[in-house]
């Protein structure tokens, strides 16, 4: 029991110190430093793959006390209310939002702007038809996208069966114009 009390007191002290220190780095929130974020937008999901690292002095506390505080901080950092946490490790997390986009009903969608509490050094956004990379951003800008990849269309005709026919062409050389014609 004595170890548990010491760990809790240490965590309270660290939680008071770490936010003051973290003001220097824009990609840092408490004891978490964000390295990059990969965002995949599909028809009905937004999947955030967040790559980060945790301060070495706090890793033990996260392991010992559980990942609930880590998940809460990630949720606040990226404004991900009601998110489903997949894998959460000491170096990354996969978080899924269900139905985050407006569906226009014709295969196109609108993902609204989402603010972050940190500056993300590299943000990769992938959709079915495009990939975009943003650097040093503190938000995902609102963006439209398509939910399905471009359809693969077969050629209308078989190129091997094409036959081009034309009438024979005779090239005629015009008679030369006399030089005297130009000096009149």
mmCIF file of N, CA, C and O in Angstrom, residues 43 101-110 145-148:
data_model
loop_
_atom_site.group_PDB
_atom_site.id
_atom_site.type_symbol
_atom_site.label_atom_id
_atom_site.label_comp_id
_atom_site.label_asym_id
_atom_site.label_seq_id
_atom_site.Cartn_x
_atom_site.Cartn_y
_atom_site.Cartn_z
ATOM 1 N N UNK A 43 -16.160 6.324 -45.972
ATOM 2 C CA UNK A 43 -17.580 6.694 -46.031
ATOM 3 C C UNK A 43 -18.156 6.968 -44.651
ATOM 4 O O UNK A 43 -18.856 7.953 -44.447
ATOM 5 N N UNK A 101 -18.488 12.618 -40.959
ATOM 6 C CA UNK A 101 -18.636 13.478 -42.127
ATOM 7 C C UNK A 101 -20.097 13.642 -42.526
ATOM 8 O O UNK A 101 -20.935 12.802 -42.231
ATOM 9 N N UNK A 102 -20.345 14.727 -43.231
ATOM 10 C CA UNK A 102 -21.671 14.970 -43.799
ATOM 11 C C UNK A 102 -21.740 14.224 -45.125
ATOM 12 O O UNK A 102 -20.878 14.387 -45.989
ATOM 13 N N UNK A 103 -22.765 13.387 -45.297
ATOM 14 C CA UNK A 103 -22.946 12.593 -46.514
ATOM 15 C C UNK A 103 -23.888 13.342 -47.448
ATOM 16 O O UNK A 103 -25.036 13.616 -47.096
ATOM 17 N N UNK A 104 -23.398 13.677 -48.641
ATOM 18 C CA UNK A 104 -24.238 14.391 -49.608
ATOM 19 C C UNK A 104 -25.091 13.447 -50.445
ATOM 20 O O UNK A 104 -25.883 13.888 -51.255
ATOM 21 N N UNK A 105 -24.938 12.133 -50.263
ATOM 22 C CA UNK A 105 -25.789 11.169 -50.935
ATOM 23 C C UNK A 105 -25.369 10.788 -52.334
ATOM 24 O O UNK A 105 -25.976 9.937 -52.949
ATOM 25 N N UNK A 106 -24.340 11.400 -52.865
ATOM 26 C CA UNK A 106 -23.896 11.078 -54.216
ATOM 27 C C UNK A 106 -22.467 10.533 -54.223
ATOM 28 O O UNK A 106 -21.764 10.607 -55.216
ATOM 29 N N UNK A 107 -22.044 9.987 -53.100
ATOM 30 C CA UNK A 107 -20.685 9.460 -52.989
ATOM 31 C C UNK A 107 -19.676 10.498 -52.531
ATOM 32 O O UNK A 107 -18.504 10.199 -52.395
ATOM 33 N N UNK A 108 -20.132 11.727 -52.298
ATOM 34 C CA UNK A 108 -19.224 12.774 -51.816
ATOM 35 C C UNK A 108 -19.556 13.100 -50.358
ATOM 36 O O UNK A 108 -20.707 12.984 -49.924
ATOM 37 N N UNK A 109 -18.531 13.516 -49.628
ATOM 38 C CA UNK A 109 -18.644 13.753 -48.189
ATOM 39 C C UNK A 109 -17.930 15.045 -47.823
ATOM 40 O O UNK A 109 -17.039 15.508 -48.539
ATOM 41 N N UNK A 110 -18.298 15.608 -46.675
ATOM 42 C CA UNK A 110 -17.637 16.787 -46.136
ATOM 43 C C UNK A 110 -17.198 16.488 -44.711
ATOM 44 O O UNK A 110 -18.012 16.186 -43.849
ATOM 45 N N UNK A 145 -14.461 15.165 -49.929
ATOM 46 C CA UNK A 145 -13.789 13.985 -50.478
ATOM 47 C C UNK A 145 -14.828 13.012 -51.002
ATOM 48 O O UNK A 145 -16.021 13.148 -50.755
ATOM 49 N N UNK A 146 -14.348 12.048 -51.773
ATOM 50 C CA UNK A 146 -15.210 10.995 -52.311
ATOM 51 C C UNK A 146 -14.970 9.718 -51.534
ATOM 52 O O UNK A 146 -13.838 9.401 -51.177
ATOM 53 N N UNK A 147 -16.029 8.968 -51.297
ATOM 54 C CA UNK A 147 -15.931 7.756 -50.490
ATOM 55 C C UNK A 147 -15.464 6.544 -51.259
ATOM 56 O O UNK A 147 -14.990 5.581 -50.672
ATOM 57 N N UNK A 148 -15.593 6.562 -52.584
ATOM 58 C CA UNK A 148 -15.208 5.409 -53.399
ATOM 59 C C UNK A 148 -14.054 5.789 -54.310
ATOM 60 O O UNK A 148 -13.962 6.931 -54.772
#
